[in-house]
XYZ file of C-alpha atoms in Angstrom:
392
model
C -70.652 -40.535 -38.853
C -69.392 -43.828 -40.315
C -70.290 -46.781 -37.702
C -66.802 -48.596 -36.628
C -67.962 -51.528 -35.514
C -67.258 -52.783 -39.097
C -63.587 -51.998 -38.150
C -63.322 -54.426 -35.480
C -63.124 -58.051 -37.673
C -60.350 -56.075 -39.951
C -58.570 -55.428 -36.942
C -58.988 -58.904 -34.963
C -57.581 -60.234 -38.426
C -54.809 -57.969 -37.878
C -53.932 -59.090 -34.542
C -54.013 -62.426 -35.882
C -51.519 -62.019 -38.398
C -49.177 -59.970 -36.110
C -49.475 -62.581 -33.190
C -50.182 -66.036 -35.057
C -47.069 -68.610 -34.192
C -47.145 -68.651 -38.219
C -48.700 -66.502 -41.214
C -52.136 -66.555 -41.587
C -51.239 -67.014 -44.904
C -47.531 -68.261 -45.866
C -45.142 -66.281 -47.888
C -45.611 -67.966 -51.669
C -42.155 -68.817 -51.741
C -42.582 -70.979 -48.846
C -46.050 -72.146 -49.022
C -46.658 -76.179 -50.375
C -47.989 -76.070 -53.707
C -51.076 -78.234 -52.440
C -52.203 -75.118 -50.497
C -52.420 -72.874 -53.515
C -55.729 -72.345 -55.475
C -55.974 -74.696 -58.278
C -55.700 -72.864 -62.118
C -58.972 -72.760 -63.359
C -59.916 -74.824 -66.465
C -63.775 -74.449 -66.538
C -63.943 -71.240 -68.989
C -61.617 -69.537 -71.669
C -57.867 -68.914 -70.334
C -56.779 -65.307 -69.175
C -53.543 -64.783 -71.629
C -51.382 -62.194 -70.114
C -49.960 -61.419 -73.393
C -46.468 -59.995 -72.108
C -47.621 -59.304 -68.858
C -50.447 -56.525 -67.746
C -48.143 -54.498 -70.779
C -51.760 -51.863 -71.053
C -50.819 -50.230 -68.242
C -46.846 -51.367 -67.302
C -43.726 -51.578 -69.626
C -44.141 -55.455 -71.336
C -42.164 -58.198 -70.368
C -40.894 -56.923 -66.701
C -41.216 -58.267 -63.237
C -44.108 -55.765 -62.446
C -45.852 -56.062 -65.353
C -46.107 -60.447 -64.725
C -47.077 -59.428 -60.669
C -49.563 -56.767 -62.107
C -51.123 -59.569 -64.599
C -51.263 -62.174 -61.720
C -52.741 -59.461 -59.388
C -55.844 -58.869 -61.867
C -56.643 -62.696 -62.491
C -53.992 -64.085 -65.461
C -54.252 -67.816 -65.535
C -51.126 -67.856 -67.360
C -48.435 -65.422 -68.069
C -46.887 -65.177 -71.599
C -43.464 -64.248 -72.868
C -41.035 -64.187 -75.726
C -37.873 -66.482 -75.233
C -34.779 -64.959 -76.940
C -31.097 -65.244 -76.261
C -28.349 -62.711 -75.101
C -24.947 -62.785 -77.247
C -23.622 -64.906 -74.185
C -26.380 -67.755 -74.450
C -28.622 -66.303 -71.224
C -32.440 -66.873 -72.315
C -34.328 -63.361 -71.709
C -37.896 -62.458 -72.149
C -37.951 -59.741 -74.547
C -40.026 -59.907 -78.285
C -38.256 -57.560 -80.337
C -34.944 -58.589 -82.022
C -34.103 -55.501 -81.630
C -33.428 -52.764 -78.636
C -34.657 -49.897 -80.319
C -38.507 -49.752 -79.789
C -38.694 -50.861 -76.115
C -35.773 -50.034 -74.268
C -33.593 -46.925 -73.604
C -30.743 -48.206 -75.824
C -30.445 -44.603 -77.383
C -29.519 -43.225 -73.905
C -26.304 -45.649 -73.778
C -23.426 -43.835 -75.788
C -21.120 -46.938 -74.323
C -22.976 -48.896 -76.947
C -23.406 -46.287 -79.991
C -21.066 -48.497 -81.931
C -23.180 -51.853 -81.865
C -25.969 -50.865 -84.576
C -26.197 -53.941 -87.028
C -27.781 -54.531 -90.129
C -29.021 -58.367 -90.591
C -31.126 -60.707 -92.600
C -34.318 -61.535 -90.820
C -36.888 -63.644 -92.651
C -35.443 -62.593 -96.376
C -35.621 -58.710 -95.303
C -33.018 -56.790 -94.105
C -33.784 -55.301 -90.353
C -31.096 -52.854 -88.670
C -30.954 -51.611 -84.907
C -29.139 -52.533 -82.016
C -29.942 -56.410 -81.990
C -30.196 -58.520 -78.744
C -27.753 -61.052 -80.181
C -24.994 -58.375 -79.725
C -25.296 -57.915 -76.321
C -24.412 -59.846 -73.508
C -26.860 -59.844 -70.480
C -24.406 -57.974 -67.782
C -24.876 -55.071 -70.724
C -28.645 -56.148 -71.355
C -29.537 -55.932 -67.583
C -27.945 -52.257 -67.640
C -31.088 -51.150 -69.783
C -34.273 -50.015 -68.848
C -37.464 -50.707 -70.432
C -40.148 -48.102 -71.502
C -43.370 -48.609 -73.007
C -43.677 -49.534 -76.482
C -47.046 -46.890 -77.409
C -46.930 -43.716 -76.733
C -50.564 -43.336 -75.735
C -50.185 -45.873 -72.680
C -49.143 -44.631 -69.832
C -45.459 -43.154 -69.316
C -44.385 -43.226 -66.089
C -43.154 -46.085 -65.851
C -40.497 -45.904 -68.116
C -36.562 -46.399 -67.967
C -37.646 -47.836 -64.098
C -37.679 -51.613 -64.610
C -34.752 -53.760 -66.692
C -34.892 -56.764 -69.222
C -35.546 -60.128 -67.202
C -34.597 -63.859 -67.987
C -36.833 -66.205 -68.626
C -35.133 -68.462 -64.983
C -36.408 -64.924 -63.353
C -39.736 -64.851 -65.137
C -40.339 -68.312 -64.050
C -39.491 -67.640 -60.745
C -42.411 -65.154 -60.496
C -44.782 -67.852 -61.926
C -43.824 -70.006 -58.815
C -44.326 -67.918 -56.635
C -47.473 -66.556 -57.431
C -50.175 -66.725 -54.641
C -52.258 -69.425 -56.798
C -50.985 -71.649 -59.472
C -50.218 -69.638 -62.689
C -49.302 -71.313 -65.884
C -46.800 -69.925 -68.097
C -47.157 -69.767 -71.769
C -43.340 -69.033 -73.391
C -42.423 -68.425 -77.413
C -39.771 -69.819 -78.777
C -39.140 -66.442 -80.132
C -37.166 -66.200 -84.019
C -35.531 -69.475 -83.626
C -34.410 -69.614 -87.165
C -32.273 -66.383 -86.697
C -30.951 -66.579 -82.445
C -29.627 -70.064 -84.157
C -27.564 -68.312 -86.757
C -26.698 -65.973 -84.169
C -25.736 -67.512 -80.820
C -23.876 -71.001 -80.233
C -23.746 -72.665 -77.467
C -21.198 -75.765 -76.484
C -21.574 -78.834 -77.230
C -23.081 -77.772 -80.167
C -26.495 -77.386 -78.061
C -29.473 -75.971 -79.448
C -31.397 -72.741 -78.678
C -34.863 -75.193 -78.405
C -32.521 -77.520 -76.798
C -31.818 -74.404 -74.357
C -35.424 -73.635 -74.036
C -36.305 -76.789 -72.774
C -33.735 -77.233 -70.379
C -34.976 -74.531 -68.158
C -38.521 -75.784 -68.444
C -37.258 -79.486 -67.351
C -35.064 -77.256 -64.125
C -38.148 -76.001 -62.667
C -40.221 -79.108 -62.762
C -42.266 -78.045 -65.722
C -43.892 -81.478 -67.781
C -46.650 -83.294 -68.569
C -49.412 -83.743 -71.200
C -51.792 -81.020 -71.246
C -54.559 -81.734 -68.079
C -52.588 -84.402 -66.856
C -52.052 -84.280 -62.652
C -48.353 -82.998 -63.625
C -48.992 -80.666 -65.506
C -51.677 -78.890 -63.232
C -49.209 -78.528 -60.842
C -47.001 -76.537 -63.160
C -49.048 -75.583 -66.272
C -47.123 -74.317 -69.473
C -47.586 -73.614 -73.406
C -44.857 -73.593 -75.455
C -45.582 -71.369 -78.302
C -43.918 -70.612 -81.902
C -44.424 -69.449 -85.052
C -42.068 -72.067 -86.317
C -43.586 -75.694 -86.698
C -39.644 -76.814 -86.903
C -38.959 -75.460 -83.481
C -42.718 -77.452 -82.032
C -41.617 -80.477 -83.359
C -38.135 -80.922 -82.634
C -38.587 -79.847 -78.821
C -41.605 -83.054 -78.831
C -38.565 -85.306 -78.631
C -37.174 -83.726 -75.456
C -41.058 -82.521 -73.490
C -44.371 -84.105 -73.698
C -45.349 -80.199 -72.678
C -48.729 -79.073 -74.721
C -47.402 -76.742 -77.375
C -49.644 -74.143 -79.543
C -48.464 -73.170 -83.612
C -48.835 -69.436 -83.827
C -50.355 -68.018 -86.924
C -49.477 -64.878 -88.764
C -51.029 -62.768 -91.146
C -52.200 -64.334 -94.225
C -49.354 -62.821 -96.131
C -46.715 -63.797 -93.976
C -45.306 -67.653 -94.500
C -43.539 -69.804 -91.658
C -40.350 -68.510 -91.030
C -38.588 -71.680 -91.211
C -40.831 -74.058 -93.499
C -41.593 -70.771 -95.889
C -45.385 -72.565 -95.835
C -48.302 -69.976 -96.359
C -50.864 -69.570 -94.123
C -53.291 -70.869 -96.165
C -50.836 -74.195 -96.013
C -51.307 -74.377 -92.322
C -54.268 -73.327 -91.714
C -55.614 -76.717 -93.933
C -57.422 -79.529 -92.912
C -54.586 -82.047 -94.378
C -52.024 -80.022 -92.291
C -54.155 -79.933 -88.942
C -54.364 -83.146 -89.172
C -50.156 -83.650 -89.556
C -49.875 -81.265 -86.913
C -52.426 -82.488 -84.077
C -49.946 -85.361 -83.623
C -47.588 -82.192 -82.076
C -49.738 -79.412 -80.497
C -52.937 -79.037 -78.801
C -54.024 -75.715 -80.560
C -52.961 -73.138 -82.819
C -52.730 -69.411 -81.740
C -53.811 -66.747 -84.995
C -54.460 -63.110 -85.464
C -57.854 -62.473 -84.356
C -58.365 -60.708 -88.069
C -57.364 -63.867 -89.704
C -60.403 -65.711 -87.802
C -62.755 -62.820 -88.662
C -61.714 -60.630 -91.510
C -61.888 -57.001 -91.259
C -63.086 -54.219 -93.693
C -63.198 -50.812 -92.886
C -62.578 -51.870 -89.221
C -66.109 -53.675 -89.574
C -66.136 -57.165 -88.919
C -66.824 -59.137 -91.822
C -68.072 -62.656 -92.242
C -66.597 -65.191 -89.493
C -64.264 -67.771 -91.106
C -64.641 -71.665 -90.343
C -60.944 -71.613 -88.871
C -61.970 -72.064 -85.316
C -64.495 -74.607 -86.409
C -62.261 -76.866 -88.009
C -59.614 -76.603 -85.772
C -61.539 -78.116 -82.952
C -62.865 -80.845 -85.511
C -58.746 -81.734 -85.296
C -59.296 -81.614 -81.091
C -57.244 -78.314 -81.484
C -57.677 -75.426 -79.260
C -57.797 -71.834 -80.700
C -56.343 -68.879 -78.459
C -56.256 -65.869 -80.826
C -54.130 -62.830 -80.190
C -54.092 -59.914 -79.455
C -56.791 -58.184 -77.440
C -56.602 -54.679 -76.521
C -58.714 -51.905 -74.844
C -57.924 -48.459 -76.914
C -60.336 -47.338 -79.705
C -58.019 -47.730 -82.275
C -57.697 -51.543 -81.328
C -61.856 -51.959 -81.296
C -63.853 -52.564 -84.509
C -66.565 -51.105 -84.953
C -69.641 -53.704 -83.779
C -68.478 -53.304 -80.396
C -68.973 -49.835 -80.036
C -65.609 -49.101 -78.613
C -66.271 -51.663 -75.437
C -63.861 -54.137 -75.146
C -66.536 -56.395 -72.802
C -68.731 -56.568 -76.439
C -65.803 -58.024 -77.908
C -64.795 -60.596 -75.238
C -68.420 -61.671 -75.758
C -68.662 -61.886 -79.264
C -65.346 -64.160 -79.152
C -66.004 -66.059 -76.174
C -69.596 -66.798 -77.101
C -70.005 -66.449 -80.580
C -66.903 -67.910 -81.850
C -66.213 -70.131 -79.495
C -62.504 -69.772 -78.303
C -60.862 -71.367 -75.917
C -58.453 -68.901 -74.684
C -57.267 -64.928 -75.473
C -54.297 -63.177 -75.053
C -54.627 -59.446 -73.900
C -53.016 -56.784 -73.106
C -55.776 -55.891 -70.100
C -55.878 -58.741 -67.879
C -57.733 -56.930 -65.363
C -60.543 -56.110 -67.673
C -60.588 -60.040 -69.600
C -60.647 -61.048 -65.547
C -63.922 -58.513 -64.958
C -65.697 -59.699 -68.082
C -64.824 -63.823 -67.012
C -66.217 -63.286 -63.459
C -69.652 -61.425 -64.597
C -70.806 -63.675 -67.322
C -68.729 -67.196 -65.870
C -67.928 -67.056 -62.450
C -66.559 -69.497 -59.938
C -68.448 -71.881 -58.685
C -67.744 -71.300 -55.057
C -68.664 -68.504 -52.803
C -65.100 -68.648 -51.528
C -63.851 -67.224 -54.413
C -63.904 -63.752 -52.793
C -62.305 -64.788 -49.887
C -59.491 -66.881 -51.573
C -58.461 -63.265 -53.752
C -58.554 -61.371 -50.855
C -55.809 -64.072 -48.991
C -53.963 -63.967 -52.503
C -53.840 -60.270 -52.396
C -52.241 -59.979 -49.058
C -49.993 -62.821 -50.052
C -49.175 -60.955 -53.309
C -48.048 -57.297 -51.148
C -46.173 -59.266 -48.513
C -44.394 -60.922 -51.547
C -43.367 -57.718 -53.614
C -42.546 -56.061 -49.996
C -40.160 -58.417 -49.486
C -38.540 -59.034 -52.774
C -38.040 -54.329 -52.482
């Protein structure tokens, strides 16, 4: 039989909590920022590319609390705009893939064909829908060999809401937004006084308090990206926030989406060195820093290299566990590939789909200083429960 003496601190603790004149450890909604754990800058970021979205429908609430849960040091998202104006964090232009639009007969009629990027693209776009009608969906996972259950159970958010969860977080987590197809949701959606939808983007950014130069004492209080594949958009919205901002890269075959520039444009050293006076880093396909062949990696480029020669940071995209995600070298083992990028080629941040398993890999090979650390998660945990309890 099990000795229970181990029992007793567990339940002191409990006592504590149920008889303390206030929490052991405050709601996050109502805790001081000062008492939250500092975000960690000593080792790569944790990207939570569209929340924990491996193992819970992308872009919703649980998918951001799940991602915070397992260790994100920022959460990531994809700004785009309801046909009303309301900014909501979903990355397809269209319904089709991720939600269950084709359940909604109230909406067969609203199937579009547009223009996107000189291609023609038809579905039920976001643009055409206001968010009462966008909230009435449910999103379901986007792969069919993640798991299912979660789907048609959680609806579209907005980026004030995704925010919100950010704040709230046990800890201080950054957020890392897109400004997501600006070209097109400009076309698309007008708002008065002939406003912008950067101009938009940054408005709820400056609402919640979110500014400052990358490392600066502000902006470790509230740490954001903004993010784009459209230099346009990272350049205009430097006028309005001194906010670090990251140029995504495509594939090598795809250009800008607004400057029509090819990747081999942007990925030069005259253009790094136009751009560094804009963004801290640049954000590529992982197979455009180290082509692929066969799903063997071939020969590293010097893309990471030169980009911190410019003082640029590099946070490729996208990692993900399955097989059919993992080249070869690593032998199907998504902890040889965090190493191989983290300490071969050198970069200073990933975005993932598996949080939880980016987190693992982070505290085995560089962990926290402190021996509180396991203490401090345990707190956050509990904080974390009490937190989605409530907000049931």
């Amino acid at each position: 039989m099990a000795s229970s003496s181990g029992a007793v601190p567990f339940i002191f603790l409990l006592l504590l909590v149920g008889c303390a004149a206030r929490p052991l450890y405050p709601l996050p909604s109502r805790r001081n920022d000062r008492t939250k754990r500092p975000l960690q800058t000593f080792r790569p970021y944790n990207l939570a590319h569209r929340g924990s979205n491996g193992e819970i429908p992308e872009e919703t609430r649980p998918a951001y609390l799940r991602a915070i849960e397992e260790g994100a040091d920022f959460i990531e998202t994809d700004i785009l705009a309801s046909k009303d104006g309301a900014l909501i964090c979903f990355h397809d232009l269209t319904l089709d893939v991720t939600t269950d639009i084709a359940k909604h007969q109230e909406f067969a009629d609203r199937k579009r064909t547009y223009e996107v990027q000189g291609a023609n693209m038809t579905g039920y776009f976001v643009v055409d829908f206001t968010l009462k009608e966008l909230k009435s969906l449910r999103v379901i996972q986007r792969y069919p060999f993640r798991d299912q259950q979660y789907n048609g159970k959680f609806p579209i958010i907005t980026f004030e809401e995704f925010i919100t969860i950010a704040l709230e977080a046990p800890r201080v987590v950054g957020i890392y937004p897109e400004i997501k197809n600006p070209v097109f949701i400009n076309q698309r959606v007008k708002w008065p006084g002939g406003k912008k939808f950067e101009d938009k983007f940054v408005e709820m950014l400056d609402k919640y308090g979110y500014k400052g130069t990358y490392m600066s004492e502000q902006w470790l209080k509230k740490p954001a990206f903004i993010q784009s594949f459209a230099p346009t958009s990272l350049i205009y919205v430097s006028n309005f926030t001194d906010l670090p901002k990251i140029l995504l890269i495509d594939d090598t075959t795809m250009p800008t989406q607004d400057t029509n520039q090819s990747y081999w444009e942007i990925t030069s050293d005259k253009y790094f060195d136009f751009i560094k006076d804009y963004v801290v880093g640049i954000g590529p396909w992982k197979d455009t820093i180290v082509p692929v062949s066969n799903n063997y990696l071939q020969t590293p480029s010097d893309l990471v290299t030169r980009a911190h020669n410019y003082n640029l940071q590099v946070h490729p995209y996208t990692f993900r566990n399955e097989n059919s995600y993992l080249h070869f070298n690593f032998s199907q083992d998504p902890y040889n590939e965090y190493e191989f990028w983290i300490k071969k080629i050198g970069v200073d941040g990933i975005f993932t789909d598996f949080t939880g398993s980016f987190h693992q890999y982070q505290e085995w090979s560089t962990p926290y200083p402190s021996g509180e650390q396991g203490a401090t998660e345990l707190l956050e945990k509990i904080a974390l429960m009490i937190s989605q309890y409530t907000s049931s």
